[in-house]
C-alpha cells in the first residue's frame, strides 16, 4: 500500500492500513478479511470508524480536508495530529478518564485509539433520561488533573513553553472556536441560524447590550491571552462517553493552552442546555446537583494537587509563601477560574442556540411551541449571566439564577 500521500480511507483502505500495523492487527485478532469496518462518524469534522476483529476492537479517526458536514468549508488535516499530541500529554495525568492512544499516521492523518463501544455519548445518554451522578465528579477530576499537570504550577517553564509551542500551531481549530463561540453569534453572520422566532428579540437584546458585548470581548481576550494550562478545548457532552461507572473524555482535537475556566465552562454550559431541554423537575434538580458537584470536586482536587506540590520538583514554580496568606492567594486563583467558567458557559449556551453548530438536546421535545420556549429560556438565561457577569462571582449565584428560571415557568 502506498503510504506517501494522503487519501480518504474507505473500509478496504482501513483494513489495508491496519494489516500493516502488527500490534493493532494482533489486538483485533483473526485475519484481515474478517475485520468488520463500521462508520460511526457523528461529529462535525472527521470520519470515524469502529474496526472489529475476533478478539478486539479499535476506533479509527481520519481528518478530512474539509469540515465533514460542510465539504465547501476547507480545513487543514492537522487536527488528528493535535488530538494525538493531546492524548499523549493527558494520558500520564488522567489516563483512566480518556482513551488509550494506539497509533498516529502523519501522512494519512489517521489516529487509532481504544474503542469505547460499550459506552454511550453523554449527550445521548442524558437525552435518554439517565441519571449518572458519578459523571460530573469524574469530569472534574479529569479537568483538575490535566490542567494542573500541564500548568506552570506543576512543570518547569521550559516544558510548558515547549508544549505551548506545539499547541500554538493548532490555529485552524482555535480559529473555529474564536469565530463560532466568541464572535459570530454577536453579529449578523451567514453561519448563524435559529428556527424559532421567539429567539429573535433575545438575540437583538444581546447584540445591543453594551455590558454583554464587553463581557464577551473580555472572554475573547482571555481565551487567547491566558495560556494557563493545556485545555481539551471542546469539552461538551458530545466529547464525553460514559457508562454509569466509567467516564472517558474523547476528541481532544481542539486542544490549546488557554484559561482553565474555558473547559469548565464548556462542560457546565452543556449541562445547562440539558437543563433547559428537560422540563422535568427531578431531572433539572439532578442537573443542578451535577453542576454543583463538578465545581466542588474540581476546586477541591485542583487545590489538593497544588498543596501536594509544595514539595515540587526542581524547576517548577515552588511556593515562596506558606500558611493562611498563601491559601487566600490560591483561593483567589480558583475564584478567577470560576468567573471565567461562568462566562464561557454562557457563550457556549448562546452559540449552541443561535450560532453555526447546534446540539441535539432540544430535538427530543416534540411540541414545537414547547421546544421554542425551552430554547428561549436557555438563551435568556445565558444573556442574563453575561449581562450580570460582574456580579455573578460564586457557583451559588449561578445555580440560584438557574433555579429561579424554573419558578418563572421556563
Ligand atoms: C465546524 S466545527 C463546529 C463545531 O464542532 C466541534 O465539535 C466544535 O464544537 C466546533 O465549534
Ligand atoms: Mg469533537
Short mmCIF file of C-alpha atoms and ligand atoms in Angstrom, two decimals:
data_model
loop_
_atom_site.label_atom_id
_atom_site.label_comp_id
_atom_site.label_asym_id
_atom_site.label_seq_id
_atom_site.Cartn_x
_atom_site.Cartn_y
_atom_site.Cartn_z
CA UNK A 1 0.00 0.00 0.00
CA UNK A 2 1.26 3.49 -0.89
CA UNK A 3 1.76 5.41 2.35
CA UNK A 4 3.29 8.52 0.86
CA UNK A 5 0.22 10.57 0.05
CA UNK A 6 -2.95 11.47 1.87
CA UNK A 7 -6.21 9.95 0.70
CA UNK A 8 -9.55 9.49 2.39
CA UNK A 9 -9.82 5.88 3.52
CA UNK A 10 -12.72 3.58 2.84
CA UNK A 11 -13.29 0.21 4.55
CA UNK A 12 -10.80 -1.58 2.26
CA UNK A 13 -8.17 1.12 2.84
CA UNK A 14 -8.66 0.85 6.59
CA UNK A 15 -8.21 -2.93 6.56
CA UNK A 16 -5.10 -2.50 4.43
CA UNK A 17 -3.65 0.11 6.80
CA UNK A 18 -4.25 -1.99 9.90
CA UNK A 19 -2.88 -5.12 8.26
CA UNK A 20 0.46 -3.25 8.19
CA UNK A 21 0.32 -2.42 11.93
CA UNK A 22 1.19 -5.68 13.75
CA UNK A 23 0.25 -4.52 17.28
CA UNK A 24 -3.18 -3.32 16.23
CA UNK A 25 -3.77 -6.31 13.97
CA UNK A 26 -2.94 -8.59 16.92
CA UNK A 27 -5.36 -6.67 19.11
CA UNK A 28 -8.16 -7.26 16.58
CA UNK A 29 -7.28 -10.92 16.14
CA UNK A 30 -8.22 -13.17 13.22
CA UNK A 31 -7.40 -12.26 9.67
CA UNK A 32 -7.92 -9.10 7.68
CA UNK A 33 -10.83 -10.46 5.58
CA UNK A 34 -12.85 -10.96 8.77
CA UNK A 35 -12.39 -7.48 10.19
CA UNK A 36 -15.65 -5.54 10.23
CA UNK A 37 -15.41 -1.82 9.49
CA UNK A 38 -18.39 0.27 10.60
CA UNK A 39 -18.62 4.03 10.05
CA UNK A 40 -19.82 5.87 13.18
CA UNK A 41 -18.97 9.49 12.25
CA UNK A 42 -21.30 11.85 14.08
CA UNK A 43 -19.16 14.89 14.82
CA UNK A 44 -18.85 17.89 12.54
CA UNK A 45 -15.28 17.42 11.41
CA UNK A 46 -13.94 13.89 10.83
CA UNK A 47 -14.61 10.38 9.57
CA UNK A 48 -14.73 7.86 12.42
CA UNK A 49 -14.86 4.06 12.14
CA UNK A 50 -15.01 1.14 14.52
CA UNK A 51 -12.95 -1.84 13.36
CA UNK A 52 -13.86 -5.16 14.95
CA UNK A 53 -11.91 -8.41 14.81
CA UNK A 54 -12.27 -11.79 16.52
CA UNK A 55 -10.72 -10.69 19.81
CA UNK A 56 -10.79 -6.93 19.88
CA UNK A 57 -11.91 -3.62 18.51
CA UNK A 58 -10.33 -0.23 17.78
CA UNK A 59 -11.61 3.22 16.85
CA UNK A 60 -10.06 4.95 13.82
CA UNK A 61 -10.46 8.63 13.12
CA UNK A 62 -9.30 10.38 9.95
CA UNK A 63 -9.18 14.10 9.26
CA UNK A 64 -10.78 15.27 6.03
CA UNK A 65 -9.52 18.26 4.03
CA UNK A 66 -12.80 19.97 4.88
CA UNK A 67 -15.45 20.12 7.60
CA UNK A 68 -17.23 16.73 7.35
CA UNK A 69 -20.71 18.21 7.47
CA UNK A 70 -19.85 21.07 5.07
CA UNK A 71 -17.43 19.99 2.28
CA UNK A 72 -17.22 23.55 0.96
CA UNK A 73 -15.57 24.63 4.25
CA UNK A 74 -11.92 23.71 3.65
CA UNK A 75 -9.72 22.73 6.60
CA UNK A 76 -6.10 21.65 7.06
CA UNK A 77 -5.63 17.99 8.01
CA UNK A 78 -3.53 18.51 11.12
CA UNK A 79 -6.32 18.19 13.69
CA UNK A 80 -5.72 14.47 14.33
CA UNK A 81 -2.05 15.33 14.95
CA UNK A 82 -3.12 17.73 17.72
CA UNK A 83 -5.54 15.17 19.13
CA UNK A 84 -2.71 12.61 19.23
CA UNK A 85 -0.45 15.14 21.00
CA UNK A 86 -3.22 15.98 23.45
CA UNK A 87 -3.76 12.29 24.24
CA UNK A 88 -0.04 11.79 24.81
CA UNK A 89 0.02 14.81 27.13
CA UNK A 90 -3.03 13.94 29.23
CA UNK A 91 -2.64 10.19 29.46
CA UNK A 92 0.01 10.29 32.20
CA UNK A 93 -2.20 12.72 34.15
CA UNK A 94 -5.65 11.16 33.79
CA UNK A 95 -5.26 8.09 31.58
CA UNK A 96 -8.19 6.17 33.06
CA UNK A 97 -10.51 9.03 32.12
CA UNK A 98 -9.69 9.10 28.42
CA UNK A 99 -8.99 6.58 25.65
CA UNK A 100 -5.77 4.68 25.12
CA UNK A 101 -3.59 6.07 22.31
CA UNK A 102 -2.64 3.30 19.88
CA UNK A 103 -1.28 4.82 16.66
CA UNK A 104 -0.96 8.02 14.63
CA UNK A 105 -0.22 8.09 10.89
CA UNK A 106 1.23 11.52 9.94
CA UNK A 107 0.59 11.07 6.21
CA UNK A 108 -2.99 9.82 6.29
CA UNK A 109 -3.79 11.87 9.41
CA UNK A 110 -5.28 8.76 10.98
CA UNK A 111 -5.50 8.38 14.73
CA UNK A 112 -6.26 4.95 16.20
CA UNK A 113 -7.44 4.67 19.80
CA UNK A 114 -9.11 2.18 22.09
CA UNK A 115 -12.75 1.61 21.12
CA UNK A 116 -15.43 2.53 23.64
CA UNK A 117 -18.35 0.78 22.00
CA UNK A 118 -19.79 -0.23 25.39
CA UNK A 119 -20.06 3.45 26.34
CA UNK A 120 -22.69 5.99 25.29
CA UNK A 121 -22.09 9.60 24.25
CA UNK A 122 -23.07 11.58 27.36
CA UNK A 123 -25.38 13.93 25.44
CA UNK A 124 -27.36 10.94 24.07
CA UNK A 125 -27.45 9.27 27.49
CA UNK A 126 -28.79 12.45 29.12
CA UNK A 127 -31.42 12.75 26.38
CA UNK A 128 -32.47 9.19 27.15
CA UNK A 129 -33.04 10.26 30.76
CA UNK A 130 -30.16 8.60 32.62
CA UNK A 131 -29.08 9.96 35.98
CA UNK A 132 -25.40 9.14 36.47
CA UNK A 133 -24.19 11.17 39.47
CA UNK A 134 -20.61 9.88 39.08
CA UNK A 135 -20.01 11.57 35.74
CA UNK A 136 -19.64 15.21 36.84
CA UNK A 137 -17.07 14.42 39.57
CA UNK A 138 -15.11 12.29 37.08
CA UNK A 139 -15.04 15.12 34.56
CA UNK A 140 -13.96 17.45 37.37
CA UNK A 141 -11.13 15.05 38.20
CA UNK A 142 -10.12 14.95 34.55
CA UNK A 143 -10.07 18.75 34.23
CA UNK A 144 -8.30 19.29 37.57
CA UNK A 145 -5.55 16.76 36.85
CA UNK A 146 -4.96 17.68 33.21
CA UNK A 147 -4.99 21.44 33.74
CA UNK A 148 -2.93 21.41 36.92
CA UNK A 149 -0.48 18.88 35.48
CA UNK A 150 0.17 20.86 32.29
CA UNK A 151 0.47 24.23 34.03
CA UNK A 152 3.38 26.20 35.43
CA UNK A 153 2.27 25.05 38.89
CA UNK A 154 3.41 21.50 38.12
CA UNK A 155 6.10 21.80 35.46
CA UNK A 156 9.26 23.79 34.77
CA UNK A 157 8.54 26.69 32.45
CA UNK A 158 10.78 25.16 29.80
CA UNK A 159 8.43 22.13 29.49
CA UNK A 160 5.35 24.33 29.49
CA UNK A 161 6.78 26.66 26.83
CA UNK A 162 7.67 23.66 24.64
CA UNK A 163 4.12 22.30 24.94
CA UNK A 164 2.68 25.72 24.26
CA UNK A 165 4.82 25.88 21.12
CA UNK A 166 3.21 22.65 19.86
CA UNK A 167 -0.38 23.60 20.59
CA UNK A 168 0.05 27.23 19.44
CA UNK A 169 0.12 25.72 15.94
CA UNK A 170 -3.45 24.37 16.33
CA UNK A 171 -4.61 27.55 14.66
CA UNK A 172 -7.34 26.28 12.33
CA UNK A 173 -9.38 24.85 15.20
CA UNK A 174 -8.61 27.74 17.55
CA UNK A 175 -9.94 30.00 14.78
CA UNK A 176 -13.15 27.92 14.65
CA UNK A 177 -13.68 28.40 18.38
CA UNK A 178 -12.88 32.09 18.29
CA UNK A 179 -15.28 32.68 15.40
CA UNK A 180 -18.11 30.30 16.25
CA UNK A 181 -18.14 30.72 20.03
CA UNK A 182 -16.86 34.23 20.65
CA UNK A 183 -17.67 36.28 17.57
CA UNK A 184 -20.34 35.27 15.01
CA UNK A 185 -23.29 34.92 17.42
CA UNK A 186 -22.82 38.58 18.43
CA UNK A 187 -23.36 39.97 14.93
CA UNK A 188 -25.11 39.15 11.68
CA UNK A 189 -23.21 36.29 10.09
CA UNK A 190 -24.32 33.79 7.43
CA UNK A 191 -23.27 30.85 9.61
CA UNK A 192 -25.72 31.82 12.39
CA UNK A 193 -29.19 30.27 12.32
CA UNK A 194 -32.18 29.56 14.53
CA UNK A 195 -35.67 28.35 13.80
CA UNK A 196 -37.88 29.82 16.48
CA UNK A 197 -39.00 33.45 16.06
CA UNK A 198 -39.22 33.84 19.86
CA UNK A 199 -35.41 33.76 19.99
CA UNK A 200 -35.04 36.79 17.73
CA UNK A 201 -35.88 39.55 20.26
CA UNK A 202 -33.44 38.00 22.75
CA UNK A 203 -30.73 37.90 20.06
CA UNK A 204 -31.35 41.58 19.33
CA UNK A 205 -31.17 42.41 23.06
CA UNK A 206 -27.89 40.51 23.39
CA UNK A 207 -26.40 42.32 20.40
CA UNK A 208 -27.39 45.72 21.70
CA UNK A 209 -26.34 45.26 25.32
CA UNK A 210 -23.03 47.02 25.96
CA UNK A 211 -22.47 45.09 29.21
CA UNK A 212 -22.97 41.77 27.42
CA UNK A 213 -20.76 42.63 24.47
CA UNK A 214 -18.00 43.88 26.77
CA UNK A 215 -18.20 40.64 28.77
CA UNK A 216 -17.80 38.64 25.54
CA UNK A 217 -14.88 40.81 24.41
CA UNK A 218 -13.19 40.20 27.74
CA UNK A 219 -13.71 36.42 27.42
CA UNK A 220 -12.34 36.53 23.89
CA UNK A 221 -9.18 38.27 25.08
CA UNK A 222 -8.81 35.83 27.96
CA UNK A 223 -9.30 32.85 25.64
CA UNK A 224 -6.35 33.97 23.52
CA UNK A 225 -4.07 35.52 26.09
CA UNK A 226 -4.21 33.36 29.24
CA UNK A 227 -2.30 30.17 28.45
CA UNK A 228 -2.77 28.77 31.96
CA UNK A 229 -2.90 25.09 31.02
CA UNK A 230 -3.47 22.59 28.23
CA UNK A 231 -7.21 22.53 27.58
CA UNK A 232 -9.37 19.96 25.85
CA UNK A 233 -10.84 22.93 24.01
CA UNK A 234 -14.27 21.43 23.14
CA UNK A 235 -15.47 19.75 26.34
CA UNK A 236 -19.17 19.48 25.53
CA UNK A 237 -21.32 16.46 26.40
CA UNK A 238 -20.68 15.02 22.91
CA UNK A 239 -16.95 14.80 23.76
CA UNK A 240 -17.64 12.51 26.72
CA UNK A 241 -18.51 8.82 26.60
CA UNK A 242 -19.78 7.05 29.67
CA UNK A 243 -21.41 4.13 31.39
CA UNK A 244 -22.81 4.58 34.91
CA UNK A 245 -19.37 3.73 36.33
CA UNK A 246 -16.77 4.64 33.73
CA UNK A 247 -16.36 8.01 32.01
CA UNK A 248 -13.94 8.96 29.23
CA UNK A 249 -13.10 12.29 27.63
CA UNK A 250 -12.55 11.94 23.87
CA UNK A 251 -11.98 14.17 20.83
CA UNK A 252 -9.16 16.43 22.03
CA UNK A 253 -8.52 17.89 18.57
CA UNK A 254 -9.30 21.47 19.70
CA UNK A 255 -6.55 21.29 22.36
CA UNK A 256 -4.78 24.56 23.12
CA UNK A 257 -3.15 26.37 26.02
CA UNK A 258 -5.79 28.68 27.43
CA UNK A 259 -7.73 29.73 30.53
CA UNK A 260 -8.77 26.76 32.68
CA UNK A 261 -12.30 28.14 33.01
CA UNK A 262 -12.83 27.53 29.30
CA UNK A 263 -13.00 23.74 29.74
CA UNK A 264 -15.07 24.08 32.93
CA UNK A 265 -17.43 26.49 31.19
CA UNK A 266 -17.93 24.29 28.11
CA UNK A 267 -18.95 21.38 30.33
CA UNK A 268 -21.25 23.42 32.57
CA UNK A 269 -22.76 25.25 29.57
CA UNK A 270 -23.74 21.92 28.03
CA UNK A 271 -25.27 20.71 31.31
CA UNK A 272 -27.32 23.92 31.32
CA UNK A 273 -28.52 23.18 27.76
CA UNK A 274 -29.66 19.79 29.03
CA UNK A 275 -31.38 21.51 31.99
CA UNK A 276 -33.50 23.68 29.70
CA UNK A 277 -34.18 20.80 27.30
CA UNK A 278 -35.63 18.71 30.15
CA UNK A 279 -38.66 20.38 31.65
CA UNK A 280 -38.95 17.53 34.19
CA UNK A 281 -38.36 18.86 37.73
CA UNK A 282 -36.41 15.84 39.05
CA UNK A 283 -34.10 15.81 36.02
CA UNK A 284 -33.48 19.52 36.47
CA UNK A 285 -32.61 19.05 40.13
CA UNK A 286 -30.17 16.31 39.11
CA UNK A 287 -28.51 18.74 36.67
CA UNK A 288 -28.17 21.42 39.36
CA UNK A 289 -26.61 18.75 41.61
CA UNK A 290 -24.19 17.77 38.81
CA UNK A 291 -23.07 21.36 38.18
CA UNK A 292 -22.51 21.92 41.92
CA UNK A 293 -20.65 18.59 42.23
CA UNK A 294 -18.48 19.36 39.20
CA UNK A 295 -17.37 22.69 40.61
CA UNK A 296 -16.85 21.47 44.20
CA UNK A 297 -14.85 18.49 43.02
CA UNK A 298 -12.76 20.48 40.51
CA UNK A 299 -11.87 23.09 43.12
CA UNK A 300 -11.05 20.54 45.79
CA UNK A 301 -8.86 18.41 43.56
CA UNK A 302 -7.01 21.33 41.99
CA UNK A 303 -6.15 22.64 45.46
CA UNK A 304 -5.10 19.20 46.71
CA UNK A 305 -2.72 18.85 43.76
CA UNK A 306 -1.38 22.36 44.33
CA UNK A 307 -0.76 21.75 48.02
CA UNK A 308 0.86 18.37 47.42
CA UNK A 309 3.13 20.23 45.06
CA UNK A 310 4.72 22.22 47.86
CA UNK A 311 7.50 19.67 47.53
CA UNK A 312 7.52 20.27 43.78
CA UNK A 313 10.40 19.02 41.65
CA UNK A 314 13.27 21.39 40.89
CA UNK A 315 12.49 23.80 38.12
CA UNK A 316 8.79 24.34 38.90
CA UNK A 317 7.45 27.49 40.49
CA UNK A 318 7.98 26.40 44.09
CA UNK A 319 5.81 28.34 46.53
CA UNK A 320 7.63 31.20 48.27
CA UNK A 321 4.96 31.70 50.92
CA UNK A 322 3.02 29.27 53.06
CA UNK A 323 0.23 29.46 55.59
CA UNK A 324 -3.06 31.37 55.55
CA UNK A 325 -1.93 34.16 53.21
CA UNK A 326 -0.85 31.60 50.61
CA UNK A 327 -4.19 29.82 50.95
CA UNK A 328 -6.00 33.11 50.30
CA UNK A 329 -3.93 33.64 47.15
CA UNK A 330 -4.71 30.12 45.97
CA UNK A 331 -8.41 30.69 46.52
CA UNK A 332 -8.18 33.94 44.53
CA UNK A 333 -6.75 31.93 41.62
CA UNK A 334 -9.65 29.44 41.86
CA UNK A 335 -12.18 32.31 42.08
CA UNK A 336 -10.77 33.76 38.87
CA UNK A 337 -11.22 30.36 37.17
CA UNK A 338 -14.85 30.37 38.33
CA UNK A 339 -15.52 33.81 36.86
CA UNK A 340 -14.12 32.59 33.53
CA UNK A 341 -16.14 29.37 33.86
CA UNK A 342 -19.42 31.23 34.27
CA UNK A 343 -18.70 33.49 31.30
CA UNK A 344 -17.58 30.67 28.99
CA UNK A 345 -20.62 28.60 29.99
CA UNK A 346 -22.86 31.48 28.89
CA UNK A 347 -21.20 31.96 25.49
CA UNK A 348 -21.30 28.20 24.89
CA UNK A 349 -25.07 28.17 25.54
CA UNK A 350 -25.61 31.12 23.21
CA UNK A 351 -23.62 29.71 20.31
CA UNK A 352 -25.36 26.32 20.57
CA UNK A 353 -28.73 28.08 20.14
CA UNK A 354 -28.07 30.77 17.53
CA UNK A 355 -24.64 30.03 16.05
CA UNK A 356 -23.40 27.51 13.48
CA UNK A 357 -23.19 24.28 15.49
CA UNK A 358 -26.33 23.48 17.47
CA UNK A 359 -26.74 20.45 19.72
CA UNK A 360 -29.39 17.73 19.71
CA UNK A 361 -30.59 18.31 23.31
CA UNK A 362 -33.80 20.12 22.36
CA UNK A 363 -34.66 17.79 19.43
CA UNK A 364 -36.33 15.34 21.83
CA UNK A 365 -39.08 17.90 22.57
CA UNK A 366 -41.86 17.00 20.12
CA UNK A 367 -44.08 20.06 20.56
CA UNK A 368 -42.59 22.96 18.54
CA UNK A 369 -44.04 25.59 20.89
CA UNK A 370 -42.57 23.95 23.94
CA UNK A 371 -39.26 23.44 22.12
CA UNK A 372 -39.14 27.12 21.23
CA UNK A 373 -39.98 28.14 24.81
CA UNK A 374 -37.23 25.90 26.21
CA UNK A 375 -34.64 27.27 23.78
CA UNK A 376 -35.74 30.83 24.54
CA UNK A 377 -35.43 30.08 28.27
CA UNK A 378 -31.84 28.88 27.81
CA UNK A 379 -30.93 31.87 25.65
CA UNK A 380 -32.47 34.36 28.09
CA UNK A 381 -30.59 32.70 30.96
CA UNK A 382 -27.24 32.95 29.15
CA UNK A 383 -27.98 36.58 28.31
CA UNK A 384 -28.77 37.27 31.98
CA UNK A 385 -25.48 35.63 33.03
CA UNK A 386 -23.40 37.77 30.66
CA UNK A 387 -25.35 40.93 31.45
CA UNK A 388 -24.66 40.36 35.17
CA UNK A 389 -21.26 38.73 34.76
CA UNK A 390 -19.55 41.23 37.02
CA UNK A 391 -21.89 40.36 39.94
CA UNK A 392 -22.03 36.62 39.37
CA UNK A 393 -18.99 35.51 41.30
CA UNK A 394 -19.88 32.25 43.06
CA UNK A 395 -21.26 28.95 41.80
CA UNK A 396 -24.15 29.62 44.21
CA UNK A 397 -25.01 32.85 42.31
CA UNK A 398 -25.05 30.87 39.06
CA UNK A 399 -27.12 27.97 40.42
CA UNK A 400 -29.55 30.29 42.20
CA UNK A 401 -30.17 32.17 38.98
CA UNK A 402 -30.66 28.90 37.09
CA UNK A 403 -33.04 27.52 39.75
CA UNK A 404 -35.02 30.78 39.68
CA UNK A 405 -35.81 30.21 35.97
CA UNK A 406 -37.91 27.18 36.82
CA UNK A 407 -40.10 29.26 39.10
CA UNK A 408 -40.91 31.55 36.17
CA UNK A 409 -42.00 28.54 34.10
CA UNK A 410 -39.01 28.47 31.72
C1 LIG B 1 -17.01 23.44 12.14
S1 LIG B 1 -16.83 22.67 13.65
C2 LIG B 1 -18.18 23.17 14.60
C3 LIG B 1 -18.13 22.73 16.00
O1 LIG B 1 -17.99 21.32 16.08
C4 LIG B 1 -16.99 20.98 17.02
O2 LIG B 1 -17.36 19.91 17.84
C5 LIG B 1 -16.76 22.22 17.84
O3 LIG B 1 -17.67 22.34 18.91
C6 LIG B 1 -16.97 23.28 16.81
O4 LIG B 1 -17.21 24.55 17.35
MG1 LIG B 2 -15.46 16.87 18.53
#
